[in-house]
Coordinates of C-alpha atoms in Angstrom, one line a residue:
Chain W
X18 CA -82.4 -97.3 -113.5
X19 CA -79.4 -95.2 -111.8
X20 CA -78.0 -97.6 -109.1
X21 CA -75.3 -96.0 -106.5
X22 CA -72.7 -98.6 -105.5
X23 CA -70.2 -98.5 -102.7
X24 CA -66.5 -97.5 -103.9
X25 CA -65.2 -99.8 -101.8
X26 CA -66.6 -102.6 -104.3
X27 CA -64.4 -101.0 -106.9
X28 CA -61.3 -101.5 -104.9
X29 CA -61.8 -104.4 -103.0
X30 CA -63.8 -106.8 -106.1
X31 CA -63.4 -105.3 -109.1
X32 CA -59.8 -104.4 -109.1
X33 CA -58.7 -108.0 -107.5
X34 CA -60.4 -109.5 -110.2
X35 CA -58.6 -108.5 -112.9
X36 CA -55.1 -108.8 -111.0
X37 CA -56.1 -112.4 -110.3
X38 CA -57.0 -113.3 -113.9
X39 CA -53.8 -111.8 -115.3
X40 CA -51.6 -113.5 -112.6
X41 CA -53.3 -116.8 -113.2
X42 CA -52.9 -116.4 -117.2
X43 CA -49.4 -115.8 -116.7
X44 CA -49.0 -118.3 -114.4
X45 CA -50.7 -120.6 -117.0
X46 CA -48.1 -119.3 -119.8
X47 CA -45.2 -120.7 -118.2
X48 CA -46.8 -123.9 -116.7
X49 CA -47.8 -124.5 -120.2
X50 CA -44.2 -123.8 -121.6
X51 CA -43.3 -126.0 -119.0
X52 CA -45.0 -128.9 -119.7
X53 CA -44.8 -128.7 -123.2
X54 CA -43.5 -131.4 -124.9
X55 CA -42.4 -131.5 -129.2
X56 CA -45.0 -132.7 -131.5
X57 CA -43.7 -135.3 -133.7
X58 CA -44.5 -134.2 -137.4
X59 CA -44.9 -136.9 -139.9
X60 CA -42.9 -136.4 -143.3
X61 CA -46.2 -137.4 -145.2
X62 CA -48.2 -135.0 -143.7
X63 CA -46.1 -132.2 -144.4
X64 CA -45.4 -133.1 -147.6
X65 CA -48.8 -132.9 -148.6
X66 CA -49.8 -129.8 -146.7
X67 CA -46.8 -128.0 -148.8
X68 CA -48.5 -129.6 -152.2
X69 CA -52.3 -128.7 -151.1
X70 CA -50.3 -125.1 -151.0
X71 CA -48.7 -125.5 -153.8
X72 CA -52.3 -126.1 -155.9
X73 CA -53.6 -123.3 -154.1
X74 CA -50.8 -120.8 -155.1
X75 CA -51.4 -122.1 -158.8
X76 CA -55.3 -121.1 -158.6
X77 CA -54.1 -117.9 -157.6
X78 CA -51.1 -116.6 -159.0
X79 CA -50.7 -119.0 -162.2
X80 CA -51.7 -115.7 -164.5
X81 CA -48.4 -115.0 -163.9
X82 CA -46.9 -117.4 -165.8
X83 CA -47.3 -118.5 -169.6
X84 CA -50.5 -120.0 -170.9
X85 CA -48.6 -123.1 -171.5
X86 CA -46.6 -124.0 -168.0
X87 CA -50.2 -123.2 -166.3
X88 CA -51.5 -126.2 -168.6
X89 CA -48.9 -128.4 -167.7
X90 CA -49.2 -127.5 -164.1
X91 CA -52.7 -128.0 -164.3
X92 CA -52.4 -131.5 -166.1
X93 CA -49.8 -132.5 -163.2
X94 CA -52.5 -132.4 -160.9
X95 CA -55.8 -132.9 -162.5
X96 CA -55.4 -135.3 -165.1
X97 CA -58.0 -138.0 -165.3
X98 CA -55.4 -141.2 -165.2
X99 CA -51.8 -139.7 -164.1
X100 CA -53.0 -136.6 -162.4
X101 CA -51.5 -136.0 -158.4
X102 CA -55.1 -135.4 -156.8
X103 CA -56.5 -138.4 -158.6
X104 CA -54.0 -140.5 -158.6
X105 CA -52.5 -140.1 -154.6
X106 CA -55.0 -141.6 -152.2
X107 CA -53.5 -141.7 -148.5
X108 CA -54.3 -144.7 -146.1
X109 CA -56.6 -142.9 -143.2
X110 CA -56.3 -144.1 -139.9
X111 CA -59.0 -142.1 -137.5
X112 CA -57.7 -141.1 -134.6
X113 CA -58.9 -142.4 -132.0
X114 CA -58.4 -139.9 -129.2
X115 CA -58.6 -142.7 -125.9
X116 CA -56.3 -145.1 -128.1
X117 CA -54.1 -142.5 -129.3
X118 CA -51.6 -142.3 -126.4
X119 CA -49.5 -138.4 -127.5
X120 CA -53.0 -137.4 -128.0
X121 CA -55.0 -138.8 -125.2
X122 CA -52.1 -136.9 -122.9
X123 CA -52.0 -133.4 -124.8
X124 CA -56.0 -133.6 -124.0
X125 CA -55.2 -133.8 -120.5
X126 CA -52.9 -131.4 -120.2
X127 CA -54.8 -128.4 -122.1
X128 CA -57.6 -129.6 -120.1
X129 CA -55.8 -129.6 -116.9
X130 CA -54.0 -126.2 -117.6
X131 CA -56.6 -124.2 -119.3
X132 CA -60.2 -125.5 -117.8
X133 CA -59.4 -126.5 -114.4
X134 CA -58.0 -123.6 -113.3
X135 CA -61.0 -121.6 -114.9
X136 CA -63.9 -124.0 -112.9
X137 CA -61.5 -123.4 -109.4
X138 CA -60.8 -120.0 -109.9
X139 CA -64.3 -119.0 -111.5
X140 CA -66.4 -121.1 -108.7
X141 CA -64.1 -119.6 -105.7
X142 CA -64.9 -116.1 -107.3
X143 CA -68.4 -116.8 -106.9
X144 CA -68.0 -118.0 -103.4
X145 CA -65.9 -115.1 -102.1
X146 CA -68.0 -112.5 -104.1
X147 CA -71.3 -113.1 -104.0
X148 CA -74.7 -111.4 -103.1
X149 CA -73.9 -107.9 -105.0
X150 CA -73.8 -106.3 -108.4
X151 CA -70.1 -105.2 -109.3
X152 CA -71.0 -103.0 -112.3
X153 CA -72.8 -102.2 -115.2
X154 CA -72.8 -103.7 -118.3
X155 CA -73.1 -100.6 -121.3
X156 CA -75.4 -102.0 -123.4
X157 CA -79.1 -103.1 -122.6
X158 CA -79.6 -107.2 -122.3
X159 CA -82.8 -108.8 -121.7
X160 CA -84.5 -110.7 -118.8
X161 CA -83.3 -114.1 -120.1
X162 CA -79.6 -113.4 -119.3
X163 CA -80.4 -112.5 -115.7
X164 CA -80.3 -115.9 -113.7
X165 CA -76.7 -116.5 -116.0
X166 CA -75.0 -113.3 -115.0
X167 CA -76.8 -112.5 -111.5
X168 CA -76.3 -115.3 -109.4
X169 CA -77.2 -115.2 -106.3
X170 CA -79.0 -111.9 -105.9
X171 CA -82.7 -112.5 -106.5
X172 CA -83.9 -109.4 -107.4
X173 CA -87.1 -109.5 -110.0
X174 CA -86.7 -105.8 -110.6
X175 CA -83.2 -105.7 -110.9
X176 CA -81.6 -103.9 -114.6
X177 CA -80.3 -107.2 -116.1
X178 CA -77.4 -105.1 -117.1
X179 CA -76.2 -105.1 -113.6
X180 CA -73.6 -108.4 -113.0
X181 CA -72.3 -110.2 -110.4
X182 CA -68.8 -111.0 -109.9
X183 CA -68.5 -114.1 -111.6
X184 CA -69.5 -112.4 -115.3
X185 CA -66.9 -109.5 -114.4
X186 CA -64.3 -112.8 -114.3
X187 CA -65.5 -114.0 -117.3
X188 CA -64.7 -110.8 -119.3
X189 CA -61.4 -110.4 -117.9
X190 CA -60.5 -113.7 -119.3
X191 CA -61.6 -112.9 -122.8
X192 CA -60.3 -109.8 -122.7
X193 CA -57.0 -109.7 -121.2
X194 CA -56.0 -111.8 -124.4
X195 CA -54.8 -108.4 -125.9
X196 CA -52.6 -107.6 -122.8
X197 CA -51.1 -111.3 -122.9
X198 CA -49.8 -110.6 -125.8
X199 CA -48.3 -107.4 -125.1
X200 CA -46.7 -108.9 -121.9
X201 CA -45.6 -111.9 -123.3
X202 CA -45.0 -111.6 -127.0
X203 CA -47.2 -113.0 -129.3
X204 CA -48.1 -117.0 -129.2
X205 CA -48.5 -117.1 -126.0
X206 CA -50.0 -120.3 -124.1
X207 CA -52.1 -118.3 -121.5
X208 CA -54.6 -116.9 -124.8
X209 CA -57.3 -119.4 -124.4
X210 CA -59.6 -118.6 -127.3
X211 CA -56.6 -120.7 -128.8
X212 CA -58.3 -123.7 -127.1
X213 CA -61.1 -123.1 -129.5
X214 CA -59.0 -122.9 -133.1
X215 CA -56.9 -125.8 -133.1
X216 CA -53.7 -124.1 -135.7
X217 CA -50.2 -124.8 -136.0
X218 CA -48.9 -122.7 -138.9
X219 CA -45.2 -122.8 -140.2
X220 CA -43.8 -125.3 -142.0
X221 CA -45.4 -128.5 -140.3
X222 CA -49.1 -127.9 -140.7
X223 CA -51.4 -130.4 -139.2
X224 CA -52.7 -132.2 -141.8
X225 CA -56.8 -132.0 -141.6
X226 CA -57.1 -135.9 -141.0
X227 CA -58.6 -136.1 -143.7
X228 CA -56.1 -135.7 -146.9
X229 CA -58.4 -137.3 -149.5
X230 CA -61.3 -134.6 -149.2
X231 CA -58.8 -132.2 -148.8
X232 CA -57.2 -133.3 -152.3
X233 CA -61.2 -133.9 -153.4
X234 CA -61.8 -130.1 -153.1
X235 CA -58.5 -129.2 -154.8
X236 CA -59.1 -130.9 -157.4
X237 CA -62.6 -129.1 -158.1
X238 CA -61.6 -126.0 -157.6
X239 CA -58.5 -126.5 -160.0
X240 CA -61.0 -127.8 -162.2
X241 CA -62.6 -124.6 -162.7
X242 CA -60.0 -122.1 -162.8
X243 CA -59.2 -120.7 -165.8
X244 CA -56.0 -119.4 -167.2
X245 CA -56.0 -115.2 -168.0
X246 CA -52.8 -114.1 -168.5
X247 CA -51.5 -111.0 -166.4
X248 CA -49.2 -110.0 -168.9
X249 CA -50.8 -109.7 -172.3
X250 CA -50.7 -106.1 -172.4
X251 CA -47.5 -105.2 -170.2
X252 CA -45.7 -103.7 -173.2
X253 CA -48.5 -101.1 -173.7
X254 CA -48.9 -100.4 -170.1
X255 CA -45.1 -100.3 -169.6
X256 CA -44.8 -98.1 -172.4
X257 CA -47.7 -95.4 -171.6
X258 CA -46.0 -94.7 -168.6
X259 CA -42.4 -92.9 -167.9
X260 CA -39.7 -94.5 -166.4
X261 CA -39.2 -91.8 -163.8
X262 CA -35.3 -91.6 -164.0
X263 CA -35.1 -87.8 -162.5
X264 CA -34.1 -88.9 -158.7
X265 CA -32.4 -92.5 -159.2
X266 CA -28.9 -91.7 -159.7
X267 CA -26.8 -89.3 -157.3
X268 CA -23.4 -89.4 -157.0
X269 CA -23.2 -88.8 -153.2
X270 CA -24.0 -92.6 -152.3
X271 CA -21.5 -93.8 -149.4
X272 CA -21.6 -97.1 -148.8
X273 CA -20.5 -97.9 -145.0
X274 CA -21.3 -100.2 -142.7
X275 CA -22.9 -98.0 -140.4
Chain C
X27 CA -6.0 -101.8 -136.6
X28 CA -8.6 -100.1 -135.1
X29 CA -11.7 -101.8 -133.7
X30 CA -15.1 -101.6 -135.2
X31 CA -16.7 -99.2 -132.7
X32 CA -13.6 -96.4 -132.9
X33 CA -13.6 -96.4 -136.9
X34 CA -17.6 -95.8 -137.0
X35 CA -17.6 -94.2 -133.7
X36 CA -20.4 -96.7 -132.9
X37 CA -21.7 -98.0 -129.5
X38 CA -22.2 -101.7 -128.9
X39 CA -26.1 -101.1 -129.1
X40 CA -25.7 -100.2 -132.3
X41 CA -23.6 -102.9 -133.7
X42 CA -25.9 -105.3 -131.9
X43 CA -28.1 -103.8 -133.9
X44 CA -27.1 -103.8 -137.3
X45 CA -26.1 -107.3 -136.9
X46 CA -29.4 -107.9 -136.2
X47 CA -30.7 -105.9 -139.4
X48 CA -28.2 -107.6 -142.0
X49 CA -29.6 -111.5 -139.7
X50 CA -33.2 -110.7 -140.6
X51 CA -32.7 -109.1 -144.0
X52 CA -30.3 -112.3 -144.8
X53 CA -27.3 -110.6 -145.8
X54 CA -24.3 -112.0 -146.8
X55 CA -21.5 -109.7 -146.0
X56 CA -19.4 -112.2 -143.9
X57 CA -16.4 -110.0 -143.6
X58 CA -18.1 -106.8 -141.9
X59 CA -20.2 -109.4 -140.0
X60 CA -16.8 -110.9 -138.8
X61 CA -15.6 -107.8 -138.0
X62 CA -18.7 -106.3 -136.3
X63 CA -19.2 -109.7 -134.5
X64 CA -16.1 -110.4 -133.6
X65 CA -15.7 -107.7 -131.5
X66 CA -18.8 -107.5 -129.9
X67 CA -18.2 -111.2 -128.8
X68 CA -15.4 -110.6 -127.2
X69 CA -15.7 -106.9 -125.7
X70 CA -19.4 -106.7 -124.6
X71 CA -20.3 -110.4 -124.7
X72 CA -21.6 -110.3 -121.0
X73 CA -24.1 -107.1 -122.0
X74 CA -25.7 -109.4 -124.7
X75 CA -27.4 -111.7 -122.4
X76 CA -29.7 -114.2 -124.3
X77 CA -29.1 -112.7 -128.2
X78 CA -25.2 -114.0 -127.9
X79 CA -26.2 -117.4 -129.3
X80 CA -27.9 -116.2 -132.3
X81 CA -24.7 -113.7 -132.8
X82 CA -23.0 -117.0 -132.3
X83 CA -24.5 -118.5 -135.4
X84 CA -24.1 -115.6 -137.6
X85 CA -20.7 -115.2 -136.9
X86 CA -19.8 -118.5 -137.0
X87 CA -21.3 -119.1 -140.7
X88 CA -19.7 -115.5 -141.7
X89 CA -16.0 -117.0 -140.5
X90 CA -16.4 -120.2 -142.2
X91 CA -17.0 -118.0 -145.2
X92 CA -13.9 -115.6 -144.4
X93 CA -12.3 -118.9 -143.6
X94 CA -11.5 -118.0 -139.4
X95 CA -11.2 -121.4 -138.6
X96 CA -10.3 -120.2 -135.2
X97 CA -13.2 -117.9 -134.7
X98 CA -15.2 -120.7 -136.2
X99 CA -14.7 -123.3 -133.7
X100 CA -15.3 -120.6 -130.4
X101 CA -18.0 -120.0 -131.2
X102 CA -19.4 -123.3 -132.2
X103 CA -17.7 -124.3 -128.8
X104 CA -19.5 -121.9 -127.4
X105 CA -22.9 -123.0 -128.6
X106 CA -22.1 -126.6 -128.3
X107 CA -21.6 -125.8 -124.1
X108 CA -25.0 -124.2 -124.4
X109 CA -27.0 -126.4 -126.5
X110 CA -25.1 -130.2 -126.4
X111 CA -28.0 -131.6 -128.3
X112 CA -29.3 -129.3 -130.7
X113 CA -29.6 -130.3 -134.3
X114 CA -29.1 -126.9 -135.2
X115 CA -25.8 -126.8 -133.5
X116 CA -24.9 -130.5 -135.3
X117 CA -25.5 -128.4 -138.3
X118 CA -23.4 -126.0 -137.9
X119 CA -20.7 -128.5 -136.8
X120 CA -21.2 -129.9 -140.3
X121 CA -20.9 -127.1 -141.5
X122 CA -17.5 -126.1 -139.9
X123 CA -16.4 -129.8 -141.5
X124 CA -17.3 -129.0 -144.8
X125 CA -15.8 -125.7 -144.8
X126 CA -12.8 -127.9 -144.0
X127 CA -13.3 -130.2 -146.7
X128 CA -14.0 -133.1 -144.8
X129 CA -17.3 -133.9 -146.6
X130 CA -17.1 -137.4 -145.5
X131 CA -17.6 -136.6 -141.8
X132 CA -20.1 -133.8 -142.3
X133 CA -22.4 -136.4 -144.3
X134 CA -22.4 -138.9 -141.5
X135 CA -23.2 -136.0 -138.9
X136 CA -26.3 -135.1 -141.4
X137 CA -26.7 -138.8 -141.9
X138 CA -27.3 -138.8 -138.3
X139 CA -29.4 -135.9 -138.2
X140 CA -31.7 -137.0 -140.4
X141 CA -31.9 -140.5 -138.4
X142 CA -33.3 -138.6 -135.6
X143 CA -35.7 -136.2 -137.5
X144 CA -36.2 -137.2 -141.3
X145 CA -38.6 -134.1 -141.7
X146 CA -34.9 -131.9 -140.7
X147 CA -34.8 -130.0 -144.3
X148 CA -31.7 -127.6 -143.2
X149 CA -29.7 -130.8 -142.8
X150 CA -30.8 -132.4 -146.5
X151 CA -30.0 -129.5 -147.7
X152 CA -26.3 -129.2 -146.8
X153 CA -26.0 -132.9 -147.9
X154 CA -26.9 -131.2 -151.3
X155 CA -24.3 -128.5 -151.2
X156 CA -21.7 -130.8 -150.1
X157 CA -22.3 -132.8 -153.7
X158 CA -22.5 -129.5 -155.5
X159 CA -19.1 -128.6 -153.6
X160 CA -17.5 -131.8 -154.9
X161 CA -18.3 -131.0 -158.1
X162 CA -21.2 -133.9 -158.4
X163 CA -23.6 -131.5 -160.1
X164 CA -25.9 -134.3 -162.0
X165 CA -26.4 -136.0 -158.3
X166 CA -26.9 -132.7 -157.0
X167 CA -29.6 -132.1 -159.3
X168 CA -31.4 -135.8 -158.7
X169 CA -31.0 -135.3 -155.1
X170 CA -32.6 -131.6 -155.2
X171 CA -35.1 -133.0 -157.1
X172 CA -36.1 -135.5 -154.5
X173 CA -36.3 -133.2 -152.0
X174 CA -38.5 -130.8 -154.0
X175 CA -40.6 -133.5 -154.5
X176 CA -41.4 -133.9 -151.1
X177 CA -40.9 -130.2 -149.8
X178 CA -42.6 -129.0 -153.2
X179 CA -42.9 -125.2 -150.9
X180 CA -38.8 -124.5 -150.4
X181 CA -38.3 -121.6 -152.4
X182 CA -34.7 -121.5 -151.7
X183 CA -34.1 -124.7 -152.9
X184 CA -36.4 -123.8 -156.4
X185 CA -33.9 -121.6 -157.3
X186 CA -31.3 -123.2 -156.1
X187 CA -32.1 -125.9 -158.8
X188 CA -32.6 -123.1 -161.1
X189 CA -29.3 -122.3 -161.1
X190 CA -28.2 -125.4 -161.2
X191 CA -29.6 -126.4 -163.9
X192 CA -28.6 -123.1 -166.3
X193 CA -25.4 -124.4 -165.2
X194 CA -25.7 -127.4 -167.2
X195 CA -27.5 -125.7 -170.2
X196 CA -30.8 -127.1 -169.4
X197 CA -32.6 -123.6 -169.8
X198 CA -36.1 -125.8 -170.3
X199 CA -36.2 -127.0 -167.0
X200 CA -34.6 -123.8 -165.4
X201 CA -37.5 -121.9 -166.9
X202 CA -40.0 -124.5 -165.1
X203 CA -38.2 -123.3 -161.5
X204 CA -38.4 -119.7 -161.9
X205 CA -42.2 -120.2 -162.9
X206 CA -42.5 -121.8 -159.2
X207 CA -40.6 -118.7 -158.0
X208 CA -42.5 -116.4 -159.9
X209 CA -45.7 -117.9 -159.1
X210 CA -45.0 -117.8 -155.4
X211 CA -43.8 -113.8 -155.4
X212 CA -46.0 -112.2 -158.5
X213 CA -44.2 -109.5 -157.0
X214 CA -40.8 -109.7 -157.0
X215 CA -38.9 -108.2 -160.6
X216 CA -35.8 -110.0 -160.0
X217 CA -37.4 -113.7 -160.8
X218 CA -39.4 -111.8 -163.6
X219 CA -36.2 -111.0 -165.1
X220 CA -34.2 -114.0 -164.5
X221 CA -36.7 -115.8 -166.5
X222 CA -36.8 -113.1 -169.2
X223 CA -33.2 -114.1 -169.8
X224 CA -33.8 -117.7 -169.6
X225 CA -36.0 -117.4 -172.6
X226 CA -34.0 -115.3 -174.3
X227 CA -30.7 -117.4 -174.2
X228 CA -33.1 -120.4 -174.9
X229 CA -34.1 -118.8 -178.2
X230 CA -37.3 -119.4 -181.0
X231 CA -39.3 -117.6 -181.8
X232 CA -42.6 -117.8 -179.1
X233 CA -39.8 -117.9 -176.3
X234 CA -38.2 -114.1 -177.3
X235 CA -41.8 -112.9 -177.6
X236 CA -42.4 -114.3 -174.0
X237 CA -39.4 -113.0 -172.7
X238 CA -39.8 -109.7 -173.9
X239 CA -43.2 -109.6 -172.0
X240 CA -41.3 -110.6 -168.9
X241 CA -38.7 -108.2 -169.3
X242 CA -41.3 -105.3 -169.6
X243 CA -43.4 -106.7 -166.2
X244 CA -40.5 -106.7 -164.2
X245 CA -39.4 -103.0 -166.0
X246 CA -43.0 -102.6 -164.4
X247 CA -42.5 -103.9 -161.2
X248 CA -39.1 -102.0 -160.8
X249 CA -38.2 -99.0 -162.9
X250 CA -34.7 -99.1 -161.8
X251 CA -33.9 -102.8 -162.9
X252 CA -31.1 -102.1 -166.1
X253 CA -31.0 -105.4 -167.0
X254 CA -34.3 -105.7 -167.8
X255 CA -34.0 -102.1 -169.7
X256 CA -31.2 -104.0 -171.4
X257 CA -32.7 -106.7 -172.2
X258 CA -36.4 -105.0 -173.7
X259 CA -33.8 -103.1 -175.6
X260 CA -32.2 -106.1 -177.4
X261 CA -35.3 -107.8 -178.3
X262 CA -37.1 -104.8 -179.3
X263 CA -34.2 -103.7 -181.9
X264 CA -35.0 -107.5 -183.3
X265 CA -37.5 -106.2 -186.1
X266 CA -40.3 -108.8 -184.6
X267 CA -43.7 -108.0 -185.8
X268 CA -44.8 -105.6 -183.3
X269 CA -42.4 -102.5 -184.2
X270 CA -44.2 -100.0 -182.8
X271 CA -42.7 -101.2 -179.1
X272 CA -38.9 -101.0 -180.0
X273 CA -38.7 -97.3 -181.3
X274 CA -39.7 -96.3 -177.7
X275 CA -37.1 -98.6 -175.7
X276 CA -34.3 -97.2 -177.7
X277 CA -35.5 -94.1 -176.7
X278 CA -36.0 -94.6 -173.2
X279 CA -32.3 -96.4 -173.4
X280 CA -30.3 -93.6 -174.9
X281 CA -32.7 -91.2 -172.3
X282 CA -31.0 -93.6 -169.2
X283 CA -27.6 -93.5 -170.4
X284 CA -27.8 -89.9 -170.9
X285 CA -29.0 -90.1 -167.4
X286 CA -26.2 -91.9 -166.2
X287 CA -23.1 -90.2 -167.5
X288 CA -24.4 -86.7 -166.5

């Protein structure tokens, strides 16, 4: 179904729309930086984070090393009596998130600098530009996402792949991730799909809260890893091949600073 | 003496530059860094804008190695002005007093860093190079040990411990670090080889087998690494059981040396 629109919706909706998402996010980015505040990282927490790495590394790269230092590594942590994963067994205390006071206010303030500006700016949208279709969506959707992204124009016969304004805001949020972070560097506080995967990667990772399962599952899977050594036949391999001296060593090799 | 800029014939751009380069490749060539730095401070400082205070830091830990006391303390001046309570810039105040000697002081400034922030590892560290300094290598070791035990990821300090201990002649437990090392970079010849010489100087038989392996994985990883040619060559003139591997090394060794006197 070919529908002509006005051009003038393409300047004066379409074209505002995206500017006012962008400015917002940005806006958003340094509100955020403002308010943030340090997270206080408990000694505990990272030091088993760095272990649960530390087991994981072994699973993977221990055919590396000698048959015999991958046994002792494994005993370290899986022994039945002495071993790390069996032995260690951290006190859990739930977090409560209304008792919790840093956590109770970081809730607020995502929720207050990511969602509320979202509802305002999202329901004013709607307001201000309502009763027409901006555009086209490319693909074909079916009748059940019409009341969602038509509100407003009741229009039985209406394509379902023609939207109103308030689904052209939606998608500018979501997609202007990828120009946030070509604006303002990468890790930026105005990417919201952040919202949805809680990380913090580096050297203080968040602890999932709960450290015993997390050990639990280490332990299994070091349980069945087996040890197959990488370098049983290096000598051969080494050997079929050449060493390739031909272009390592010239003598016109200045060393300056520049 | 001619500055920096008219010897290369080099823009400040450019030095800014390669002072970046040697920061993120962690080079540790303090005197062109002072050289580079030093002038780049003091003629084109103001074009800089916010990448002077990183300069700052590299600078200042080159000088304390080339032993500028002067430079040193501007620029830790500098920084102190810009960040008055930065644990990163206590650090480097430590640092300035060990360079000094003063290891007294510097502990209580770490002492009071780690009061603040007991996960700081940049400051536990230094407490550890200030015993190795003194020449306290045993407490160096238990207290490298303690913090690997809690920060069981620091490669840095794994080899760091390493060393330390082929310094005492415990090649056992300097094998154990390298493992760590090599188990975190599978990649990287130069731990490959390291331990291939641990196990060589340790000696027996099973060890000169196993470091013979390592010497041919990190000949694999790197062509170019001679010590590892060097040492493949020793082992294989040994007469172990498998002779079939030494008659090639020798070859390939008189084919480099040929090589490397043409």
């Amino acid at each position: 179904m070919a529908l002509l629109l006005d051009s003038s919706i393409r300047m004066w909706v379409v074209l505002p729309i995206v500017f006012i998402t962008f400015f917002v996010g940005v806006i958003r980015h340094y509100v955020t930086q403002l308010l943030h505040s340090d997270k206080k990282i408990d000694l505990e927490q990272v030091s088993d984070s760095q272990v649960l790495l530390r087991s994981r590394i072994l699973r993977e790269n221990g055919k590396y090393i000698p048959r015999q230092s991958f046994a002792m590594r494994k005993h370290y942590f899986n022994n039945a009596e002495t071993g790390f994963f069996k032995k260690v067994k951290r006190k859990v205390i739930p977090k409560n998130p209304m008792t919790d006071h840093s956590m109770l206010t970081d809730m607020m303030k995502g929720n207050l600098t990511n969602v509320l500006p979202m509802i305002v700016i999202g329901g004013w949208i709607n307001w201000a530009f309502s009763g027409f279709v901006i555009t086209k969506v490319p693909f074909p959707l079916t009748l059940r996402f019409k009341p969602m992204l038509q509100r407003g124009i009741d229009l039985l016969t209406l394509d379902a792949s023609w939207v109103s304004s308030a689904s052209w805001y939606f998608l500018n949020v979501f997609g202007l991730r990828s120009m946030y972070s070509l604006i303002l560097g990468q890790d930026n506080a105005a990417d919201q799909s952040r919202l949805m995967q809680e990380q913090m990667t580096g050297a203080a990772v968040a602890m999932p809260p709960d450290p015993n399962k997390a050990f639990k599952s280490e332990w299994e899977a070091l349980e069945i890893v087996d040890h197959k050594w990488a370098l049983e036949n290096v000598e051969e391999e080494l050997m079929s091949r050449d060493l390739n001296f031909g272009t390592f060593f010239s003598q016109d090799r200045t060393c300056t600073m520049f | 003496m001619a500055s920096v800029s008219e010897m290369y014939d080099v823009g400040w751009e450019e030095m800014r530059d390669k002072l970046r380069k040697w920061r993120e490749d962690n080079f540790r060539n303090s005197e062109q860094i002072v050289d580079v730095g030093e002038e780049l401070i003091s003629e084109h400082g103001s074009k800089l804008g916010d990448d002077i205070w990183i300069i700052y830091e590299q600078v200042m830990i080159a000088a304390l190695d080339c032993s500028r006391d002067d430079l040193a303390l501007t620029c830790l001046q500098e920084l102190r002005k810009q960040f008055p309570d930065s644990h990163r810039v206590k650090r480097l105040s430590g640092m300035r007093l060990e360079a000094l000697e003063r290891y007294d002081e510097a502990n209580k400034h770490y002492d009071a860093i780690l009061q603040e922030d007991p996960t700081n590892t940049a400051a536990r560290k230094r407490k550890i190079s200030i015993l190795k300094a003194q020449g306290k290598s045993t407490e160096a070791i238990r207290e490298l040990n303690e913090y690997l035990e809690q920060f069981v990821g620091d490669q840095e300090a794994w080899h760091e411990l390493s060393e330390l201990y082929i310094n005492e002649h415990d090649y056992g437990k300097a094998a154990f670090c390298l493992e760590e090392l090599m188990m975190t970079n599978p990649h990287n010849h130069l731990y490959c080889e390291q331990y291939a010489e641990v196990k060589y100087t340790q000696g027996g038989l099973e060890n000169l087998e196993l470091s013979r392996k390592y010497f041919a994985q990190a000949l694999r990883l790197n062509n170019r690494n001679m010590r590892a040619l060097f040492g493949l060559y020793m082992l294989a003139g040994r007469g172990t059981k498998e002779n079939k591997c030494s008659v090639k090394a020798v070859e390939e060794m008189l084919e480099s040396m040929q090589i490397t006197m043409s």
